[in-house]
mmCIF file of C-alpha atoms and ligand atoms in Angstrom:
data_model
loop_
_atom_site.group_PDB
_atom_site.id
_atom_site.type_symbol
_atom_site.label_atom_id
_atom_site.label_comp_id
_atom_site.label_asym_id
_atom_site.label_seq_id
_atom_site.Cartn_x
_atom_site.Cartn_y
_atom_site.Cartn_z
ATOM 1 C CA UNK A 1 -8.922 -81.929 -6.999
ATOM 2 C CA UNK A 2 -9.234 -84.431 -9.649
ATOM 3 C CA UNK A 3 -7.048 -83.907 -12.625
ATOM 4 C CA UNK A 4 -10.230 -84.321 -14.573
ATOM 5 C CA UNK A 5 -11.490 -81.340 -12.907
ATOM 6 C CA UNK A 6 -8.544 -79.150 -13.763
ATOM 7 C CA UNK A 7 -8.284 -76.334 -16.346
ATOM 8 C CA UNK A 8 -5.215 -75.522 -17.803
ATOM 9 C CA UNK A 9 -4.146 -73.135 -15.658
ATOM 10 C CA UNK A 10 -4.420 -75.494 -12.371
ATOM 11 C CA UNK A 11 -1.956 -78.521 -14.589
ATOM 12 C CA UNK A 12 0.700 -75.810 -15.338
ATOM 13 C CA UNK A 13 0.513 -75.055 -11.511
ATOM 14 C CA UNK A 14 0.434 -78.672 -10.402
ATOM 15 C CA UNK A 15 3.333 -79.242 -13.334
ATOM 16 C CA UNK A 16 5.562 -75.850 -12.093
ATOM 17 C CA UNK A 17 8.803 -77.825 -12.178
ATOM 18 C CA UNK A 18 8.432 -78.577 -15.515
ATOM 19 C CA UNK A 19 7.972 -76.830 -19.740
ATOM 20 C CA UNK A 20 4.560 -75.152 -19.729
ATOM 21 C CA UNK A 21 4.437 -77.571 -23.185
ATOM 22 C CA UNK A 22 3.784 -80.594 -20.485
ATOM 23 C CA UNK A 23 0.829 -79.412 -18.943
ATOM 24 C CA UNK A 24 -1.075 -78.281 -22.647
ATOM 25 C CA UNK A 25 0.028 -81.960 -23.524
ATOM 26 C CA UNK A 26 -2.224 -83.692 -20.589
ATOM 27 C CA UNK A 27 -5.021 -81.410 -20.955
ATOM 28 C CA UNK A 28 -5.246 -82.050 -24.443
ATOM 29 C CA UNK A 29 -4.900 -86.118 -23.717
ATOM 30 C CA UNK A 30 -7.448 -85.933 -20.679
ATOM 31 C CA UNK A 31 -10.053 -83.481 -23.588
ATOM 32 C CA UNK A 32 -9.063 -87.129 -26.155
ATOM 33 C CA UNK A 33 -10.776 -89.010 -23.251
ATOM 34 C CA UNK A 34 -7.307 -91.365 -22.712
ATOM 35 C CA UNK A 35 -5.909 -92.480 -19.577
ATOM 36 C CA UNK A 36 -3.160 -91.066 -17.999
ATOM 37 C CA UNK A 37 -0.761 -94.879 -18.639
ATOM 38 C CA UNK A 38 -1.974 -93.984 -22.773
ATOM 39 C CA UNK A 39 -0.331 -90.648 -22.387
ATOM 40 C CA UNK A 40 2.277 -91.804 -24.758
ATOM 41 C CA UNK A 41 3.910 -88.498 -25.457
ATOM 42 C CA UNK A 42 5.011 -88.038 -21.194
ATOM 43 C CA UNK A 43 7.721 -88.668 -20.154
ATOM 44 C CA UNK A 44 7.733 -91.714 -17.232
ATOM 45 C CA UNK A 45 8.933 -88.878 -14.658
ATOM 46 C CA UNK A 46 5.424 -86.969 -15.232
ATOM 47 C CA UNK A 47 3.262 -90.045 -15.566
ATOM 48 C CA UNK A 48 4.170 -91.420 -12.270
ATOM 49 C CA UNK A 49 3.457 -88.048 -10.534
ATOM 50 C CA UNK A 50 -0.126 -88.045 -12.642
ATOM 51 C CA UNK A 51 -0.457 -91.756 -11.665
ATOM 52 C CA UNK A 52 -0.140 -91.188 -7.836
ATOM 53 C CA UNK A 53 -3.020 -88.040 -7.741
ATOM 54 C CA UNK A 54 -6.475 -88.919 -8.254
ATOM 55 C CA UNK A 55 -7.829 -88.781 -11.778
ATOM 56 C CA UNK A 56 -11.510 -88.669 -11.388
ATOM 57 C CA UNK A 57 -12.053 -90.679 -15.006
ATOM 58 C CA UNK A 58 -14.259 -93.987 -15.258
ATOM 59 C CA UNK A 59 -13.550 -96.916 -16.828
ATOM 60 C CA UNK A 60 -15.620 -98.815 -18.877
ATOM 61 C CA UNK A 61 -16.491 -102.297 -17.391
ATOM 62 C CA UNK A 62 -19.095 -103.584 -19.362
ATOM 63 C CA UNK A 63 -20.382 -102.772 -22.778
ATOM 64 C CA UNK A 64 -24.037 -104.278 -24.354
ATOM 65 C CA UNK A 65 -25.230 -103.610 -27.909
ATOM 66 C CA UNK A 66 -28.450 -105.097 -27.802
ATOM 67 C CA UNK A 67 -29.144 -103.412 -31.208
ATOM 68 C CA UNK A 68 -27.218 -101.594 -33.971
ATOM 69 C CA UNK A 69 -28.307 -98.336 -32.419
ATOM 70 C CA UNK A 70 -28.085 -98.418 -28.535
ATOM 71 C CA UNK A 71 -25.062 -99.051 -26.826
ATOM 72 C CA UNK A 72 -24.912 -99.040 -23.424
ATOM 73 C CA UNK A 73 -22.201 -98.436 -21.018
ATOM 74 C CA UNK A 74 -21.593 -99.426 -17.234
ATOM 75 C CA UNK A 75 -18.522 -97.509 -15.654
ATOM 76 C CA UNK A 76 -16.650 -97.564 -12.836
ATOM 77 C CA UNK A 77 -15.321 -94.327 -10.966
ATOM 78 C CA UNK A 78 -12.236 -94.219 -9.361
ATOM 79 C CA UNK A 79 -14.254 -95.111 -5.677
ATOM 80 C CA UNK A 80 -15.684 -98.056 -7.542
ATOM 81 C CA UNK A 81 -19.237 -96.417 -7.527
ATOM 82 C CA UNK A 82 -20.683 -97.439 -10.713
ATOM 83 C CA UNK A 83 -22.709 -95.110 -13.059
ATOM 84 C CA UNK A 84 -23.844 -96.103 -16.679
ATOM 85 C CA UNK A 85 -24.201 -94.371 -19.890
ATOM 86 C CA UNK A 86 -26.261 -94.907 -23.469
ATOM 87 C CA UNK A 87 -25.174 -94.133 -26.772
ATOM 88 C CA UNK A 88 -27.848 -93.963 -29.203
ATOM 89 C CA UNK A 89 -27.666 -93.476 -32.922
ATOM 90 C CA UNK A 90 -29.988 -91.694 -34.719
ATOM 91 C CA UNK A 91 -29.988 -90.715 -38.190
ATOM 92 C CA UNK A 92 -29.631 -86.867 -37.430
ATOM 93 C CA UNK A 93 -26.504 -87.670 -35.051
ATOM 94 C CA UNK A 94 -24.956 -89.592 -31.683
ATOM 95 C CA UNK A 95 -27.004 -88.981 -28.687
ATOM 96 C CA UNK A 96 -25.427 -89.594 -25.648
ATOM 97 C CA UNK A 97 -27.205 -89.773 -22.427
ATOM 98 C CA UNK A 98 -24.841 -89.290 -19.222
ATOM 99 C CA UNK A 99 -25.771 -89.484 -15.345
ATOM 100 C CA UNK A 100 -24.851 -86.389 -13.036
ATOM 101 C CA UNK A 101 -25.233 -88.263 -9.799
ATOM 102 C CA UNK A 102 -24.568 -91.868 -8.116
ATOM 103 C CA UNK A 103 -27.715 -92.743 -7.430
ATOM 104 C CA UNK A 104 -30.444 -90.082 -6.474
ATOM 105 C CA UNK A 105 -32.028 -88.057 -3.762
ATOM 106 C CA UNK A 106 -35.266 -87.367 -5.504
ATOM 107 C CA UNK A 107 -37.461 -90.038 -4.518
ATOM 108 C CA UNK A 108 -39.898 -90.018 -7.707
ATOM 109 C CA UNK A 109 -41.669 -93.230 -7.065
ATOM 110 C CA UNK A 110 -41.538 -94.673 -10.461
ATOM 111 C CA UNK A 111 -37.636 -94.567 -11.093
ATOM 112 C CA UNK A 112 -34.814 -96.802 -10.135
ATOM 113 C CA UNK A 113 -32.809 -94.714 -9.528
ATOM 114 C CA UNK A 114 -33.464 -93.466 -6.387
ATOM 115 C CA UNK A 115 -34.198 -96.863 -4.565
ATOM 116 C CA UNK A 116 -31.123 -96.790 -2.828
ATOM 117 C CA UNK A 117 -31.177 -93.047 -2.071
ATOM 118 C CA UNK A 118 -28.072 -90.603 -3.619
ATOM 119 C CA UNK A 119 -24.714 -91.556 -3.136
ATOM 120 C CA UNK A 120 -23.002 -88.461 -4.538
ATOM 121 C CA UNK A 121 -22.478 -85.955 -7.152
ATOM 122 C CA UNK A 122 -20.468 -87.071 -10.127
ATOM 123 C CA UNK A 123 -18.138 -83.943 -10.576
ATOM 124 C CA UNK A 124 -17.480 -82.118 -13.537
ATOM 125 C CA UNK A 125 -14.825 -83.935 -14.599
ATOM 126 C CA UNK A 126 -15.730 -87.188 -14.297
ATOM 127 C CA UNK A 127 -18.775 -85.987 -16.464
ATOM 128 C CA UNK A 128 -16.727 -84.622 -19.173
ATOM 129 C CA UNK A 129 -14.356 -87.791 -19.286
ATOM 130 C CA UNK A 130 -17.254 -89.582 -20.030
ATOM 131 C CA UNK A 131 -18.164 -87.763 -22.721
ATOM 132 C CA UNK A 132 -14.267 -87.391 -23.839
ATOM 133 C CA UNK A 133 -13.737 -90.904 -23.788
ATOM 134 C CA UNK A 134 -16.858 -92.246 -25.629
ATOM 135 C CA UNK A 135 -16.772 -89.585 -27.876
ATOM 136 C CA UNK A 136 -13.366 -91.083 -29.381
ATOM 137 C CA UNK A 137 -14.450 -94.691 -28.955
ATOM 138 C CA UNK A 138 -17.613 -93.910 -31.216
ATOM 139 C CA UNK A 139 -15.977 -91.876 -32.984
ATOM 140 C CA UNK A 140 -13.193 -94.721 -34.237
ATOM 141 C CA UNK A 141 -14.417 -96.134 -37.609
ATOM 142 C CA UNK A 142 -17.485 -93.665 -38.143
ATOM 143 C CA UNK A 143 -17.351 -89.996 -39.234
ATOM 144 C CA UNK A 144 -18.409 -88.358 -36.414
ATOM 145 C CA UNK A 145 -18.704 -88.844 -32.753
ATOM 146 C CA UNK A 146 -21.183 -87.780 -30.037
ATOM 147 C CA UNK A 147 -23.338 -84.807 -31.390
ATOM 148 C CA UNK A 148 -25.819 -84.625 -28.674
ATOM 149 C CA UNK A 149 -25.592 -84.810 -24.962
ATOM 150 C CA UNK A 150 -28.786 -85.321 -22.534
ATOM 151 C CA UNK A 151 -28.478 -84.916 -19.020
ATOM 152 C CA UNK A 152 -30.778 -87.801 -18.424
ATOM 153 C CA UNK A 153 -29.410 -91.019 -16.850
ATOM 154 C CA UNK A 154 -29.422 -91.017 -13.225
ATOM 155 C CA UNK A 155 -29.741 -87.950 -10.881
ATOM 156 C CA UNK A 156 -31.274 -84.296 -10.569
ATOM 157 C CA UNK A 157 -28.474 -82.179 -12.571
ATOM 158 C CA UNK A 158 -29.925 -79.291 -10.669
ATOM 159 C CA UNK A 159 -29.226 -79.952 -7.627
ATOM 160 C CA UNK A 160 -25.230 -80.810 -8.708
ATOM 161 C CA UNK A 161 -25.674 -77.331 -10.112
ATOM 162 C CA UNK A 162 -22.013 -75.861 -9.634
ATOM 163 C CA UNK A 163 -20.241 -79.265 -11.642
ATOM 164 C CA UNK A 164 -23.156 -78.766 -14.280
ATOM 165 C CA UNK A 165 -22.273 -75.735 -14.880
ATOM 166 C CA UNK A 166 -18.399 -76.484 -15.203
ATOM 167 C CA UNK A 167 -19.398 -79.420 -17.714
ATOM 168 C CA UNK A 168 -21.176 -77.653 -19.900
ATOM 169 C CA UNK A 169 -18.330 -75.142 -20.035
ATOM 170 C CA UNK A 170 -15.660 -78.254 -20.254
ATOM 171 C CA UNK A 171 -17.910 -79.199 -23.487
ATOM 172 C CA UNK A 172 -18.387 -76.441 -25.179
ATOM 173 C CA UNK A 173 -14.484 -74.992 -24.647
ATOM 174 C CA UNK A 174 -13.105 -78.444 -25.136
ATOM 175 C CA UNK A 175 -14.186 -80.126 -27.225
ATOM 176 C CA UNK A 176 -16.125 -77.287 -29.147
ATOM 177 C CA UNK A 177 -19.836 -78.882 -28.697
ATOM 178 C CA UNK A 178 -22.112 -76.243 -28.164
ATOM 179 C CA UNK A 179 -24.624 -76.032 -25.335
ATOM 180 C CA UNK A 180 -27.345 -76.065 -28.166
ATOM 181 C CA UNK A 181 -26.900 -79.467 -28.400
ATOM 182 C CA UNK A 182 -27.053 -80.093 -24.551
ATOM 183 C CA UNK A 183 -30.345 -80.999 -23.232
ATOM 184 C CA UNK A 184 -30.505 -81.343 -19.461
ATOM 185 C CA UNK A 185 -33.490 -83.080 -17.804
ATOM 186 C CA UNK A 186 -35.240 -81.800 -14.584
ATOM 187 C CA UNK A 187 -37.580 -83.072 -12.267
ATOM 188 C CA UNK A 188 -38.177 -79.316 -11.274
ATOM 189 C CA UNK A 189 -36.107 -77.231 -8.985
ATOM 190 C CA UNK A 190 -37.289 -73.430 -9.480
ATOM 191 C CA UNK A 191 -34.815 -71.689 -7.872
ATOM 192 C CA UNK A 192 -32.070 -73.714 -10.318
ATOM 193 C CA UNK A 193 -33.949 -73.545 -13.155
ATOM 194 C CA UNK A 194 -33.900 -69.490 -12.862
ATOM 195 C CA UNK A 195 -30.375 -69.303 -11.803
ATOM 196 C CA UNK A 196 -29.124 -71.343 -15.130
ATOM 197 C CA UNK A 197 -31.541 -69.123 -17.205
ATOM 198 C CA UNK A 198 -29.878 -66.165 -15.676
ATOM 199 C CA UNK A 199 -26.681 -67.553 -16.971
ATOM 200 C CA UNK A 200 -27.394 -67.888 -20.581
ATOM 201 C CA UNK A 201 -25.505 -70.565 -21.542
ATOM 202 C CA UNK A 202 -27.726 -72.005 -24.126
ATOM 203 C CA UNK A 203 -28.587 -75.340 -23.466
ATOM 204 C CA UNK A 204 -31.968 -76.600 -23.697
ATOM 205 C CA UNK A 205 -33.687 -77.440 -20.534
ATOM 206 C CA UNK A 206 -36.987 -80.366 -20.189
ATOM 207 C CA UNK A 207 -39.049 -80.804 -17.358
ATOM 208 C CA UNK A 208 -40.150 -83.861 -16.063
ATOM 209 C CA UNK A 209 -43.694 -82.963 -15.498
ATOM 210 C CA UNK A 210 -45.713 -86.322 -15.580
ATOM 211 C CA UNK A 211 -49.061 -84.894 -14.552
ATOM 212 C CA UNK A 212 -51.000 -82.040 -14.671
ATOM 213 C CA UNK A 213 -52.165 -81.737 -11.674
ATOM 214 C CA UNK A 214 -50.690 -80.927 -8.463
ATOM 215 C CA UNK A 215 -52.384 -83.745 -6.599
ATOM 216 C CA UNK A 216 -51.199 -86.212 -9.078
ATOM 217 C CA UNK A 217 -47.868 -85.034 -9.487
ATOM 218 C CA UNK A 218 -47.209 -85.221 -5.622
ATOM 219 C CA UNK A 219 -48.266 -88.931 -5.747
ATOM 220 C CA UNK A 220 -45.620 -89.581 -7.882
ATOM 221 C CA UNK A 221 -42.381 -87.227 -7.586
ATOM 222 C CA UNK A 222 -42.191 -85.739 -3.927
ATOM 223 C CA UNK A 223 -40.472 -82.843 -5.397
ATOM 224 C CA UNK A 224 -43.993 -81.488 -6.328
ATOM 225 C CA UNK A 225 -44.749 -80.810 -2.572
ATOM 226 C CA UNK A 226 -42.067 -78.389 -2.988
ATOM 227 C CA UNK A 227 -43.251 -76.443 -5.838
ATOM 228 C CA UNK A 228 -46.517 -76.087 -7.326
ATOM 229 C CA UNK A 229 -46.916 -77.099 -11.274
ATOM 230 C CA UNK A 230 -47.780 -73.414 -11.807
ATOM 231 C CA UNK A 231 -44.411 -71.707 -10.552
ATOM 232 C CA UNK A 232 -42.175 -74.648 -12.224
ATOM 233 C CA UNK A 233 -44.020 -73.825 -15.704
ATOM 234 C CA UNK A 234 -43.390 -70.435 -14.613
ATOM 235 C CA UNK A 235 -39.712 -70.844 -14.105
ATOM 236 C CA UNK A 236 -39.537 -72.863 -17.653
ATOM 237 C CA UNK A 237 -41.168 -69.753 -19.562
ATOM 238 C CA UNK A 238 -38.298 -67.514 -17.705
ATOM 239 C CA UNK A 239 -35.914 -70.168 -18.726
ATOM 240 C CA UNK A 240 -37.382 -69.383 -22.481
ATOM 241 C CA UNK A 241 -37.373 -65.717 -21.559
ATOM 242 C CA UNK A 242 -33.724 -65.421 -20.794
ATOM 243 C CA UNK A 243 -32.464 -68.116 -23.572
ATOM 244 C CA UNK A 244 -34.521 -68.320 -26.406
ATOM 245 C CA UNK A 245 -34.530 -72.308 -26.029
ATOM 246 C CA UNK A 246 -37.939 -73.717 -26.465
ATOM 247 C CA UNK A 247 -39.697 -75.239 -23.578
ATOM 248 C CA UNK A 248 -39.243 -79.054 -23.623
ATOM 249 C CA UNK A 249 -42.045 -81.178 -21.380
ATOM 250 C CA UNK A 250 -41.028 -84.706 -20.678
ATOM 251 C CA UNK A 251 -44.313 -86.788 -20.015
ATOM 252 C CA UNK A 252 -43.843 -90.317 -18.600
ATOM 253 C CA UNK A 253 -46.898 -92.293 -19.378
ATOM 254 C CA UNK A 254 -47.901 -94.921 -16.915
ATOM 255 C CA UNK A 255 -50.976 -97.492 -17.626
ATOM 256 C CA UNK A 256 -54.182 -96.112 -15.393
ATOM 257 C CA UNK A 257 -51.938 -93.319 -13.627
ATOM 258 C CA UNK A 258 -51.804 -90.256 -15.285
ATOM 259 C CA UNK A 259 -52.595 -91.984 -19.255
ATOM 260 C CA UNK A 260 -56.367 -91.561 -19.263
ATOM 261 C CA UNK A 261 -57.649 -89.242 -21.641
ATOM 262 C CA UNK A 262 -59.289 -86.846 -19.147
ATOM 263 C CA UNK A 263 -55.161 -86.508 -18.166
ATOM 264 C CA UNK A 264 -54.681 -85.835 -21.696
ATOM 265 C CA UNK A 265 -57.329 -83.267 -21.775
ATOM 266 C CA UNK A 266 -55.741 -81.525 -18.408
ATOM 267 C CA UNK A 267 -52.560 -81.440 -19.758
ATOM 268 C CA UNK A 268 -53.389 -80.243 -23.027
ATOM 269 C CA UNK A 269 -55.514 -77.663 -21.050
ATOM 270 C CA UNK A 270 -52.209 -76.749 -18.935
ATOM 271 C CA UNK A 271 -49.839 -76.091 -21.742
ATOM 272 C CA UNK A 272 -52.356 -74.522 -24.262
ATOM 273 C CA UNK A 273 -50.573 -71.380 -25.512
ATOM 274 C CA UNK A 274 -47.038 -72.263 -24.066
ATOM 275 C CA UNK A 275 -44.456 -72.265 -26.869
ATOM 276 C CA UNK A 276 -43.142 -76.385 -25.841
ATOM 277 C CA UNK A 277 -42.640 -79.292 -27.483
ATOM 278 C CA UNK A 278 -43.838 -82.638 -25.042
ATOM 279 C CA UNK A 279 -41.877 -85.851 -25.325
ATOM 280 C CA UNK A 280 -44.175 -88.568 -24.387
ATOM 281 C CA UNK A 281 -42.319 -91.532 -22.650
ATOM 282 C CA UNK A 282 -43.831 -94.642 -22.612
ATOM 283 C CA UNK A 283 -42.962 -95.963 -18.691
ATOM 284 C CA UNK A 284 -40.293 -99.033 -18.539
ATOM 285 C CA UNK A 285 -41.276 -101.329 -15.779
ATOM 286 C CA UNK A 286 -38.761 -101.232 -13.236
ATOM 287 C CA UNK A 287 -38.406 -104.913 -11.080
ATOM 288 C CA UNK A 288 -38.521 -102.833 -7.853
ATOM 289 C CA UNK A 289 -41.812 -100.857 -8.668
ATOM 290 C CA UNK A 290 -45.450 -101.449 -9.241
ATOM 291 C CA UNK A 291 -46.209 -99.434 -12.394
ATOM 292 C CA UNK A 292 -46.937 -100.584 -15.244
ATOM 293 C CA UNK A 293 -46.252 -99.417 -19.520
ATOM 294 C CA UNK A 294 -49.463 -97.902 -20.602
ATOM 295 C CA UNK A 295 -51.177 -99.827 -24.027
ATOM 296 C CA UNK A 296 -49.897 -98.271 -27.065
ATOM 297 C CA UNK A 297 -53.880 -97.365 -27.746
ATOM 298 C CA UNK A 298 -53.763 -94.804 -25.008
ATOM 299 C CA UNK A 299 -50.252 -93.846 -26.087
ATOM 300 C CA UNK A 300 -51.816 -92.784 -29.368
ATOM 301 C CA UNK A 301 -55.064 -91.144 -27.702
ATOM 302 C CA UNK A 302 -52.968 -88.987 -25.637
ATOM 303 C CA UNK A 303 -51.125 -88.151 -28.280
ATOM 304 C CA UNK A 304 -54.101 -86.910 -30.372
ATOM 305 C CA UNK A 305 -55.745 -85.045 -27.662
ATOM 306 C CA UNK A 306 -52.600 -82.830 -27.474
ATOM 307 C CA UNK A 307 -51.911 -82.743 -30.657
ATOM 308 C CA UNK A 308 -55.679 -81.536 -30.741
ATOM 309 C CA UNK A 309 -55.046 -78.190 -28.289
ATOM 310 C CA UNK A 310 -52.192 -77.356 -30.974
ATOM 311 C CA UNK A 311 -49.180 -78.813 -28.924
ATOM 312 C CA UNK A 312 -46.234 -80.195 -30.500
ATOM 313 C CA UNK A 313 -45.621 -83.866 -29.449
ATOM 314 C CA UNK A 314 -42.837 -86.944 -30.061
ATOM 315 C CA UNK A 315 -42.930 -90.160 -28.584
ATOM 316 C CA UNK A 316 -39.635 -90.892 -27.593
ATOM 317 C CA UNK A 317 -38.484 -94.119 -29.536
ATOM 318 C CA UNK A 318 -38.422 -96.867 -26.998
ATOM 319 C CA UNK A 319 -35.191 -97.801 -27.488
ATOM 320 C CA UNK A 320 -34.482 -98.395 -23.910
ATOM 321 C CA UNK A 321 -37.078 -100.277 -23.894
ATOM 322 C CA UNK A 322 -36.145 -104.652 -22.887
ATOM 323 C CA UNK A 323 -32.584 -103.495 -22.616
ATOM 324 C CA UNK A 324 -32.812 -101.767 -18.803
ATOM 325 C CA UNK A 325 -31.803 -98.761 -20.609
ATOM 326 C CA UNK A 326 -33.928 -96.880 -18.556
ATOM 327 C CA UNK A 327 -32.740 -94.360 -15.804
ATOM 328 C CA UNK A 328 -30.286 -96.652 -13.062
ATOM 329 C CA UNK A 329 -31.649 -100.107 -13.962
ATOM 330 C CA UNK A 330 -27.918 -101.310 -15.301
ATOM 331 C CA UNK A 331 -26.417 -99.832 -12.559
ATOM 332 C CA UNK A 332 -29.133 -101.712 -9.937
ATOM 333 C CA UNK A 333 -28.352 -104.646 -11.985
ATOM 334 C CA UNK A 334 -24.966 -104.500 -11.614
ATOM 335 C CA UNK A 335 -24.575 -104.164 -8.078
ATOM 336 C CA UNK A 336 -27.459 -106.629 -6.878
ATOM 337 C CA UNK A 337 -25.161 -108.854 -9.311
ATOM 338 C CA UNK A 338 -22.152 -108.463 -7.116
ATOM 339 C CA UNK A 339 -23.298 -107.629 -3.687
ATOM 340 C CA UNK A 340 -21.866 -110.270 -1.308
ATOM 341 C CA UNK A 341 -24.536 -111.401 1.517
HETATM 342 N N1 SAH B 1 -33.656 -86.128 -12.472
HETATM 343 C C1 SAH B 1 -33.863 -85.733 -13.823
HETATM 344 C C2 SAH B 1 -33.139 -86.570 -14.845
HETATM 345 C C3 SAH B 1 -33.095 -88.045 -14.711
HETATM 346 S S1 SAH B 1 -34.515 -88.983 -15.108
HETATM 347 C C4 SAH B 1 -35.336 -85.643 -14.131
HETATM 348 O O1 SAH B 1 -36.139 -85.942 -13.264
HETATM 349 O O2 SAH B 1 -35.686 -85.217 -15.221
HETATM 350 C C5 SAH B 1 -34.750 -88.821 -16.849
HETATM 351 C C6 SAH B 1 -36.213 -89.032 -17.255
HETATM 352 O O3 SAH B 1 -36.582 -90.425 -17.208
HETATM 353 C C7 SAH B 1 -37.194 -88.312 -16.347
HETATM 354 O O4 SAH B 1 -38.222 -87.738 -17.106
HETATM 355 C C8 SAH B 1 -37.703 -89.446 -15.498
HETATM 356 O O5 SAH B 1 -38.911 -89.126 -14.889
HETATM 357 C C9 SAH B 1 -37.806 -90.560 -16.503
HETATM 358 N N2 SAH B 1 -37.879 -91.905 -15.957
HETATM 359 C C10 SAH B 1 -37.437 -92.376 -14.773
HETATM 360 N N3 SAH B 1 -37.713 -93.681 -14.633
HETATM 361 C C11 SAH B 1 -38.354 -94.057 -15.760
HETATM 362 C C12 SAH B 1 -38.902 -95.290 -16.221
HETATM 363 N N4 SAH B 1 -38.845 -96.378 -15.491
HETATM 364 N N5 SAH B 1 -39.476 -95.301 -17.439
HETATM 365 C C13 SAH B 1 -39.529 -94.193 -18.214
HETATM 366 N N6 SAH B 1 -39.023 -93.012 -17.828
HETATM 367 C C14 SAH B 1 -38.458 -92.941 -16.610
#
């Protein structure tokens, strides 16, 4: 097990031979985000035996600010797989949005993500480090640090349900962040999406719906020949059932696929009644695939149509936008970058 993944209890086992003091000391430095060689309080006996186990942190290997507001983040994990991260600053707090897989299994034919397929889960550790460590890197110089997590970067959370789980936990016991402020992003598994409902931890859950149709939606995110539209939404109202957390809709909008106003009129149709909010997402062309940003005329069309049927709506602010921000683009960067033919 990593050390990342450990709770107390597990380091005071692993560090028997020595005061229980030792142990508190390296959870407390691994919750500070800091590497094992910034320990500076260990003695050189105990950082050599933490040195020769694996970690299971990342390290930061390239940072881009393309404005005052985004920062984005590409790190490497201790197998070298690279995942990526983006701070964004907002005036009501630090957003940070954090991957839960390498790569991913999904195959939703829009994303980059998934081009390569999923290498593997991230674990809970290496999730929480993530947060640990940028949360005291943003927090240096400014008054506060990360205030908001989403679950949104690459790979379906749900389906790396167990290390979810543990990371929300690690957050909210660790560093005292409540789940309130954790918003993890699905592309629809029902069976997951009742089982984390069932155990009330609070955080808010968004589906990726795209389209309101079935037909549509399969066309787009082969997860929909799985489950119908009707028993996801159904699984998101038990979600709001069990938790009290509002229903949050992500909608991807993608020129002449699902942004025509008689889309806008099905959707709106769809989610009449429901107690959600929709985030609209303009797409980001991705190099790799075919679709295209819809015009910023149908972006406020679709808006009004909803708005219309009485359903809360935000446009997410593009700030991804130009800067590959969007879901695995760094990462595919990166690595087509530094593959060696
Ligand atoms: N697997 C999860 C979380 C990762 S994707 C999910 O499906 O929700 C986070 C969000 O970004 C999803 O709504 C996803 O559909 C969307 N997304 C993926 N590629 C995108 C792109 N190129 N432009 C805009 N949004 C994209």
């Amino acid at each position: 097990m990593n050390l990342t993944d450990m709770n107390l209890e597990d380091l005071e086992k692993l560090l028997f031979a020595y005061p229980k003091f030792r142990a508190k000391q390296v959870f407390e430095w691994i919750n500070k985000g800091v590497y094992i060689k910034d320990m500076s309080n260990l003695p050189k006996e105990i950082k050599e035996i933490l040195l020769g186990l694996p970690f299971g942190g990342l390290e930061i290997i390239n940072i881009d600010q393309p404005f005052k507001s985004v920062v984005k983040h590409l790190g490497k994990l201790e197998d070298g797989n690279i995942v990526e991260s983006v701070l964004m600053k907002y005036k009501h707090g630090n957003s940070l949005c954090i991957s839960s897989q390498v790569g991913c299994g999904m195959g939703c034919k829009f994303c980059a993500s998934t081009i390569d397929g999923v290498v593997r889960n991230m674990t809970a550790g290496e999730m929480f480090f993530t947060v640990a460590l940028l949360n005291r890197v943003f927090a240096e110089g400014t008054k506060r640090g990360v205030t908001n997590i989403v679950v949104m970067g690459s790979g379906e959370p749900l389906v790396n349900f167990d290390n979810l789980v543990k990371f929300i936990e690690f957050t909210r016991d660790r560093l005292n962040m409540s789940p309130r402020n954790i918003t993890i992003s699905t592309c629809g598994i029902v069976e997951k999406i009742t089982e984390l409902a069932d155990l009330k931890l609070g955080c808010n859950l968004a589906l990726s719906l795209h389209a309101p149709s079935d037909e549509l939606r399969k066309h787009l995110m082969p997860v929909a020949d799985s489950y119908s539209i009707k028993e996801t939404l159904n699984a998101m109202q038990y979600y709001f059932n069990k938790t009290g957390r509002r229903i949050l809709i992500e909608y991807m909008l993608i020129k002449d696929i699902n942004d025509s106003t008689k889309t806008a009129r099905e959707l709106g149709a769809l989610l009449k009644g429901m107690n959600c909010h929709v985030n609209i997402i303009p797409y980001n062309s991705v190099e790799e695939r075919e679709f295209l940003p819809p015009s910023l005329k149908m972006v406020k069309a679709f808006v009004k149509l909803l708005e219309e049927n009485g359903i809360s709506v935000t446009v997410r602010r593009e700030l991804g936008d130009n800067i590959d921000a969007a879901c695995g683009q760094l990462r595919r960067k990166h690595i087509s970058n530094n593959r060696n033919y």
